[in-house]
Each structure stands twice: as C-alpha cells, then as structure tokens.
Amino acid sequence: MLLLTACSGASEGGESSGAGFVAGDGTFTIVPVEHRVAAPILSGPTLDGGEVSTADFAGQVIVVNVWGSWCAPCRAEAPELVKASQELADVAFLGINTKENDEAPALAFERAFGVEYPSIFDPDGRLLLGFDQLPPKAIPSTVVIDEEGRVAARVLGSVDAGTLKGIVEDVRAGS
C-alpha cells in the first residue's frame, strides 16, 4: 500500500508531553484513492447534550479533529480549525473531545475559541479505536474522510487552516 506523507517542519516523531498523551509533529498522510478504507461510523453525545454521527454527513467531506481542553497544542490550533470550518463551508467538521472527565472545561474551550461545529464527548477514547488504517494516535489529530466515507488523510499534531484546506483539496482531487 502506498501512503503519501509530509512534514510541517516540526521535529521528527511525536513526543510525550508527560500528560499521558503523545504530541504529534504535524506530519500528514494522504491515502491514494485506491487504498482508502471505510471510516468507522463515529457517533455519540455532543458536549451540548445532543447526539451526532458521521452518518449525518454522508456524501460530504468530513474533518474529524481529536482534541482536549487541557492540550496546549489543541488550544493553539483551535483558531485555525474555526477559520478552516468557516472557509470550507461545504465540509462537515466534527470534534472528538477526549481524555476529559467532565464536559465543563470542554464547553469553556469551545466558547473561548468560538468553535461552532459539534464535538462528541468521548472521555475514554473508545471512538478512536475504530480507525485501523490511520489511527489518530496523537492529541491533537485530524482525520479527513472523503465523500465516499473513506479515511483519506490524517494529521498528527496541530494543523493550520491553509494546510487543512490544501489537504481537503487534495482529497477531493483524488490525490
């Protein structure tokens, strides 16, 4: 299987933050169309008390961002994700809030950064186990699911709006 990868210029490899997670280095992978596999259906309770599922966005590109309010790189990338979600209005954005014991800090995070797309509350990270091909193994991580519901790209670590827009364009073009 051929996977295309690139690096954002950060240090090689993820490093432990000492907080029980691995910080990514901005490396991204784009999966060629012929090697993409079905993404897991991600569903669960949202931070605001609703329910959401990736099935709700069938036929759309979906950007799934794994984050925690306690995560400094997540705080740094939040404005970039908000910007990208506004500029990519036809793309569905979905957060997965993980490793939180309580929704309150996550809700405060969303208010502070103006995050308007839904986030699933997944305190123990169970939803992440469904990603076989490209697991989001760092926090933050971002996975892009193509219009066919297949895992098309992954970023380990923070991503900026320009890079994310480029990845979405590449995924749509079948890169």
XYZ file of N, CA and C in Angstrom:
525
model
N 0.838 -1.167 0.000
C 0.000 0.000 0.000
C 0.887 1.235 0.000
N 0.541 2.229 -0.784
C 1.298 3.464 -0.885
C 0.584 4.547 -0.103
N 1.291 5.188 0.805
C 0.757 6.321 1.541
C 1.687 7.495 1.316
N 1.129 8.644 1.057
C 1.927 9.852 0.877
C 2.001 10.577 2.207
N 3.205 10.947 2.617
C 3.346 11.678 3.871
C 4.181 12.921 3.661
N 3.990 13.860 4.540
C 4.773 15.091 4.515
C 4.923 15.576 5.933
N 5.799 16.501 6.132
C 6.051 17.018 7.466
C 5.924 18.531 7.441
N 5.424 19.080 8.531
C 5.211 20.517 8.607
C 6.465 21.290 8.959
N 7.563 20.599 9.172
C 8.774 21.288 9.560
C 9.040 21.200 11.047
N 8.144 20.547 11.781
C 8.358 20.351 13.207
C 9.354 19.223 13.405
N 9.705 18.957 14.635
C 10.650 17.882 14.913
C 10.092 16.543 14.478
N 10.980 15.606 14.165
C 10.564 14.284 13.733
C 9.976 13.507 14.894
N 8.886 12.776 14.607
C 8.286 11.891 15.598
C 7.542 12.636 16.675
N 6.587 11.948 17.285
C 5.840 12.558 18.375
C 6.624 12.429 19.664
N 6.316 13.267 20.596
C 6.993 13.166 21.876
C 5.958 13.210 22.973
N 6.247 12.555 24.057
C 5.321 12.516 25.181
C 5.359 13.855 25.888
N 4.187 14.326 26.245
C 4.106 15.591 26.966
C 4.196 15.393 28.462
N 4.161 14.137 28.890
C 4.123 13.881 30.313
C 2.717 13.912 30.864
N 1.730 14.234 30.031
C 0.342 14.305 30.477
C -0.452 13.095 30.013
N 0.229 12.024 29.631
C -0.470 10.814 29.238
C -0.897 10.785 27.790
N -0.291 11.595 26.956
C -0.597 11.566 25.536
C 0.667 11.871 24.751
N 0.616 11.566 23.472
C 1.737 11.838 22.589
C 1.400 13.064 21.764
N 2.286 14.029 21.739
C 2.101 15.223 20.923
C 2.599 14.913 19.518
N 1.802 15.222 18.516
C 2.201 14.995 17.135
C 3.143 16.072 16.652
N 3.711 15.838 15.483
C 4.685 16.775 14.934
C 4.188 17.489 13.680
N 2.914 17.340 13.365
C 2.360 17.988 12.181
C 2.491 17.165 10.922
N 3.012 15.949 11.035
C 3.137 15.075 9.874
C 1.748 14.747 9.341
N 1.596 14.808 8.018
C 0.314 14.398 7.463
C 0.501 13.312 6.425
N -0.550 12.524 6.285
C -0.586 11.412 5.349
C -1.839 11.543 4.506
N -1.687 11.427 3.192
C -2.838 11.379 2.283
C -2.843 10.002 1.646
N -3.982 9.337 1.729
C -4.109 7.986 1.202
C -4.605 8.061 -0.238
N -3.895 7.449 -1.185
C -4.401 7.418 -2.565
C -5.776 6.747 -2.608
N -6.611 7.193 -3.520
C -7.998 6.730 -3.604
C -8.094 5.210 -3.590
N -7.246 4.545 -4.338
C -7.348 3.087 -4.459
C -6.986 2.344 -3.178
N -6.426 3.036 -2.202
C -6.036 2.388 -0.949
C -6.868 2.848 0.250
N -7.877 3.651 0.009
C -8.694 4.148 1.110
C -9.646 3.058 1.598
N -9.840 3.025 2.909
C -10.764 2.072 3.520
C -11.870 2.847 4.237
N -12.982 2.163 4.442
C -14.134 2.798 5.081
C -13.770 3.314 6.469
N -14.212 4.521 6.737
C -14.029 5.104 8.065
C -15.066 4.506 9.005
N -14.735 4.420 10.284
C -15.747 3.958 11.231
C -16.857 4.997 11.344
N -18.050 4.541 11.651
C -19.133 5.479 11.966
C -18.870 5.970 13.377
N -18.714 7.267 13.509
C -18.468 7.888 14.806
C -19.763 8.524 15.267
N -20.240 8.147 16.425
C -21.477 8.733 16.930
C -21.442 8.772 18.445
N -22.196 9.708 18.984
C -22.261 9.810 20.422
C -22.843 11.129 20.869
N -22.817 11.327 22.177
C -23.377 12.561 22.735
C -22.445 13.744 22.483
N -23.043 14.857 22.129
C -22.259 16.069 21.937
C -22.077 16.774 23.281
N -21.141 17.678 23.320
C -20.875 18.421 24.545
C -22.078 19.242 24.994
N -22.912 19.653 24.032
C -24.068 20.478 24.391
C -25.327 19.653 24.667
N -25.171 18.319 24.763
C -26.305 17.480 25.141
C -27.070 16.849 23.996
N -26.662 17.099 22.763
C -27.321 16.483 21.618
C -26.683 15.152 21.255
N -26.960 14.701 20.074
C -26.351 13.487 19.515
C -25.905 13.825 18.106
N -24.789 13.220 17.675
C -24.307 13.435 16.316
C -23.613 12.172 15.842
N -23.597 12.001 14.535
C -22.943 10.850 13.914
C -22.330 11.293 12.595
N -21.230 10.665 12.232
C -20.674 10.945 10.907
C -21.660 10.536 9.819
N -22.560 9.613 10.109
C -23.593 9.221 9.138
C -24.496 10.406 8.786
N -24.589 11.383 9.681
C -25.386 12.591 9.425
C -24.811 13.407 8.270
N -23.549 13.169 7.928
C -22.847 13.959 6.921
C -22.494 13.133 5.681
N -23.233 12.055 5.452
C -22.971 11.170 4.309
C -22.916 11.979 3.016
N -21.935 11.673 2.175
C -21.773 12.358 0.894
C -20.936 13.621 0.966
N -20.521 14.021 2.158
C -19.690 15.207 2.338
C -18.293 14.800 2.781
N -17.323 15.665 2.511
C -16.023 15.522 3.145
C -16.239 15.875 4.611
N -15.630 15.083 5.498
C -15.749 15.320 6.935
C -14.348 15.479 7.519
N -14.155 16.548 8.271
C -12.915 16.769 9.004
C -13.202 16.433 10.463
N -12.504 15.433 10.980
C -12.674 14.998 12.366
C -11.420 15.406 13.131
N -11.600 16.231 14.155
C -10.470 16.690 14.956
C -10.575 16.129 16.368
N -9.520 15.474 16.816
C -9.437 14.917 18.164
C -8.727 15.938 19.049
N -9.355 16.316 20.158
C -8.804 17.378 20.982
C -9.168 17.204 22.454
N -8.507 17.969 23.297
C -8.823 18.063 24.716
C -8.583 19.485 25.181
N -9.392 19.961 26.093
C -9.251 21.343 26.567
C -7.947 21.559 27.319
N -7.377 20.511 27.869
C -6.143 20.538 28.644
C -4.896 20.535 27.759
N -5.073 20.362 26.463
C -3.983 20.159 25.500
C -3.531 21.497 24.911
N -2.300 21.919 25.226
C -1.778 23.193 24.721
C -1.755 23.264 23.191
N -1.310 22.222 22.464
C -1.361 22.299 21.005
C -2.794 22.408 20.466
N -3.753 21.830 21.189
C -5.160 21.943 20.773
C -5.620 23.393 20.894
N -5.190 24.044 21.947
C -5.557 25.450 22.152
C -4.934 26.320 21.055
N -3.717 25.988 20.669
C -3.043 26.751 19.628
C -3.710 26.553 18.268
N -4.198 25.339 17.986
C -4.775 25.066 16.675
C -6.253 25.447 16.567
N -6.941 25.624 17.686
C -8.388 25.880 17.660
C -8.774 27.051 16.746
N -8.103 28.206 16.819
C -8.481 29.297 15.915
C -8.312 28.923 14.432
N -7.329 28.103 14.131
C -7.105 27.663 12.751
C -8.225 26.741 12.274
N -8.685 25.866 13.151
C -9.801 24.981 12.788
C -11.085 25.768 12.595
N -11.324 26.746 13.457
C -12.504 27.603 13.308
C -12.436 28.331 11.966
N -11.265 28.885 11.643
C -11.084 29.585 10.364
C -11.339 28.638 9.198
N -10.767 27.438 9.241
C -10.951 26.463 8.162
C -12.415 26.064 8.034
N -13.095 25.886 9.166
C -14.512 25.489 9.100
C -15.368 26.578 8.464
N -14.982 27.825 8.649
C -15.711 28.932 8.030
C -15.398 29.039 6.541
N -14.143 28.780 6.171
C -13.736 28.899 4.769
C -14.133 27.681 3.940
N -14.336 26.554 4.580
C -14.737 25.324 3.896
C -16.181 25.014 4.284
N -17.087 25.909 3.912
C -18.474 25.826 4.353
C -19.182 24.547 3.899
N -18.718 23.922 2.821
C -19.358 22.698 2.331
C -18.736 21.434 2.911
N -17.824 21.583 3.848
C -17.172 20.459 4.516
C -17.733 20.368 5.935
N -18.064 19.158 6.365
C -18.548 18.957 7.735
C -17.351 18.874 8.679
N -17.439 19.548 9.794
C -16.415 19.484 10.830
C -17.034 18.834 12.063
N -16.273 17.938 12.685
C -16.729 17.237 13.867
C -15.547 17.079 14.813
N -15.720 17.476 16.049
C -14.677 17.289 17.043
C -14.926 16.014 17.835
N -13.847 15.442 18.339
C -13.943 14.366 19.324
C -13.152 14.834 20.525
N -13.889 15.189 21.578
C -13.253 15.635 22.810
C -12.915 14.394 23.624
N -11.627 14.221 23.925
C -11.188 13.007 24.596
C -10.352 13.313 25.827
N -10.262 12.332 26.685
C -9.441 12.393 27.907
C -9.893 13.501 28.856
N -11.181 13.828 28.813
C -11.783 14.797 29.743
C -12.686 14.014 30.693
N -12.695 14.368 31.956
C -13.589 13.719 32.912
C -14.917 14.433 33.046
N -14.984 15.646 32.526
C -16.163 16.491 32.696
C -16.319 17.349 31.442
N -17.549 17.583 31.039
C -17.801 18.396 29.850
C -17.530 19.888 30.069
N -17.574 20.370 31.302
C -17.471 21.806 31.571
C -16.211 22.444 30.993
N -15.011 21.902 31.202
C -13.825 22.535 30.606
C -13.862 22.526 29.073
N -14.420 21.478 28.501
C -14.515 21.398 27.047
C -15.493 22.442 26.507
N -16.604 22.625 27.190
C -17.561 23.652 26.776
C -16.945 25.047 26.898
N -16.174 25.282 27.945
C -15.486 26.572 28.109
C -14.484 26.782 26.982
N -13.775 25.720 26.595
C -12.825 25.765 25.480
C -13.556 26.190 24.198
N -14.684 25.529 23.912
C -15.440 25.865 22.697
C -15.910 27.314 22.711
N -16.395 27.782 23.842
C -16.823 29.184 23.941
C -15.647 30.130 23.732
N -14.513 29.840 24.365
C -13.347 30.721 24.293
C -12.820 30.859 22.865
N -12.898 29.776 22.099
C -12.342 29.799 20.741
C -13.396 29.937 19.651
N -14.656 30.034 20.017
C -15.716 30.219 19.030
C -15.962 28.996 18.168
N -15.760 27.805 18.734
C -15.995 26.561 17.992
C -17.497 26.348 17.889
N -18.009 26.333 16.651
C -19.445 26.194 16.443
C -19.855 24.831 15.910
N -18.905 24.033 15.439
C -19.259 22.692 14.964
C -19.347 21.759 16.172
N -20.091 20.653 16.048
C -20.287 19.772 17.203
C -19.041 18.966 17.560
N -18.956 18.609 18.827
C -17.915 17.713 19.317
C -18.565 16.597 20.126
N -18.142 15.378 19.841
C -18.600 14.232 20.610
C -17.772 14.153 21.882
N -18.441 13.918 23.005
C -17.763 13.728 24.277
C -17.380 12.256 24.374
N -16.069 11.981 24.312
C -15.532 10.614 24.304
C -14.402 10.534 25.335
N -14.759 10.549 26.637
C -13.729 10.670 27.677
C -12.685 9.567 27.687
N -13.042 8.363 27.280
C -12.072 7.264 27.337
C -11.451 6.930 25.991
N -11.776 7.685 24.951
C -11.157 7.499 23.646
C -11.609 6.266 22.877
N -12.750 5.706 23.209
C -13.232 4.494 22.529
C -13.471 4.692 21.038
N -13.944 5.877 20.664
C -14.223 6.113 19.240
C -12.961 6.023 18.390
N -11.833 6.354 18.969
C -10.579 6.370 18.220
C -10.118 4.962 17.841
N -10.599 3.961 18.545
C -10.186 2.586 18.289
C -10.680 2.059 16.946
N -11.682 2.703 16.358
C -12.235 2.241 15.088
C -11.382 2.556 13.870
N -10.381 3.410 14.032
C -9.519 3.781 12.915
C -8.371 2.782 12.810
N -8.496 1.832 11.884
C -7.462 0.814 11.722
C -6.299 1.309 10.874
N -6.609 1.877 9.708
C -5.580 2.225 8.741
C -4.712 3.395 9.206
N -5.335 4.461 9.642
C -4.615 5.660 10.080
C -5.170 6.130 11.414
N -4.796 5.494 12.502
C -5.357 5.902 13.787
C -4.874 7.291 14.208
N -5.778 8.077 14.793
C -5.377 9.384 15.318
C -4.666 9.178 16.649
N -3.375 8.867 16.583
C -2.642 8.431 17.763
C -1.930 9.539 18.528
N -2.196 10.768 18.194
C -1.657 11.908 18.934
C -2.813 12.849 19.238
N -2.614 13.702 20.199
C -3.608 14.725 20.504
C -2.908 16.062 20.409
N -3.345 16.925 19.490
C -4.459 16.749 18.577
C -4.086 15.890 17.366
N -5.109 15.355 16.743
C -5.009 14.684 15.443
C -6.224 15.101 14.637
N -6.065 15.099 13.329
C -7.175 15.420 12.440
C -7.230 14.363 11.354
N -8.412 13.824 11.129
C -8.636 12.828 10.086
C -9.622 13.428 9.095
N -9.331 13.251 7.800
C -10.244 13.712 6.755
C -10.871 12.481 6.122
N -12.191 12.477 6.092
C -12.972 11.395 5.494
C -13.524 11.924 4.174
N -13.347 11.162 3.091
C -13.800 11.636 1.779
C -15.315 11.470 1.607
N -15.816 11.931 0.467
C -17.252 11.900 0.179
C -17.817 10.490 0.147
N -16.960 9.506 -0.050
C -17.376 8.099 -0.094
C -17.347 7.460 1.292
N -16.989 8.224 2.315
C -16.947 7.699 3.672
C -15.685 6.922 3.994
N -14.599 7.228 3.271
C -13.330 6.516 3.477
C -12.295 7.441 4.104
N -11.411 6.848 4.915
C -10.319 7.618 5.517
C -9.380 8.031 4.392
N -9.205 9.336 4.230
C -8.422 9.860 3.116
C -7.133 10.554 3.551
N -7.101 11.063 4.779
C -5.911 11.781 5.240
C -5.911 11.851 6.755
N -4.705 12.077 7.290
C -4.556 12.243 8.737
C -3.408 13.211 9.003
N -3.601 14.060 10.005
C -2.544 14.941 10.503
C -2.316 14.577 11.965
N -1.070 14.301 12.314
C -0.708 14.043 13.707
C -0.125 15.325 14.281
N -0.848 15.945 15.177
C -0.418 17.214 15.756
C -1.268 18.351 15.223
N -0.868 19.545 15.540
C -1.612 20.739 15.127
C -1.592 20.914 13.622
N -2.666 21.495 13.119
C -2.769 21.806 11.702
C -3.235 23.254 11.573
N -2.733 23.947 10.562
C -3.213 25.308 10.329
C -4.260 25.288 9.212
N -5.000 26.370 9.098
C -6.114 26.436 8.150
C -5.649 26.214 6.716
N -4.538 26.821 6.329
C -4.046 26.687 4.958
C -3.679 25.254 4.615
N -2.997 24.589 5.533
C -2.623 23.191 5.301
C -3.871 22.322 5.219
N -4.808 22.527 6.124
C -6.027 21.723 6.123
C -6.828 21.944 4.842
N -6.925 23.179 4.393
C -7.622 23.454 3.126
C -6.932 22.748 1.976
N -5.612 22.755 1.943
C -4.869 22.054 0.904
C -5.100 20.560 0.938
N -5.132 19.985 2.126
C -5.403 18.551 2.265
C -6.793 18.223 1.742
N -7.778 19.019 2.115
C -9.156 18.787 1.630
C -9.204 18.877 0.110
N -8.521 19.860 -0.466
C -8.482 19.977 -1.937
C -7.840 18.748 -2.564
N -6.729 18.258 -1.980
C -6.071 17.059 -2.491
C -6.981 15.835 -2.379
N -7.696 15.727 -1.269
C -8.607 14.591 -1.087
C -9.704 14.640 -2.146
N -10.263 15.798 -2.376
C -11.314 15.943 -3.398
C -10.793 15.638 -4.798
N -9.534 15.993 -5.053
C -8.944 15.763 -6.376
C -8.515 14.315 -6.587
N -8.627 13.522 -5.507
C -8.264 12.119 -5.630
C -6.782 11.846 -5.479
N -6.069 12.786 -4.871
C -4.628 12.604 -4.646
C -4.373 11.520 -3.629
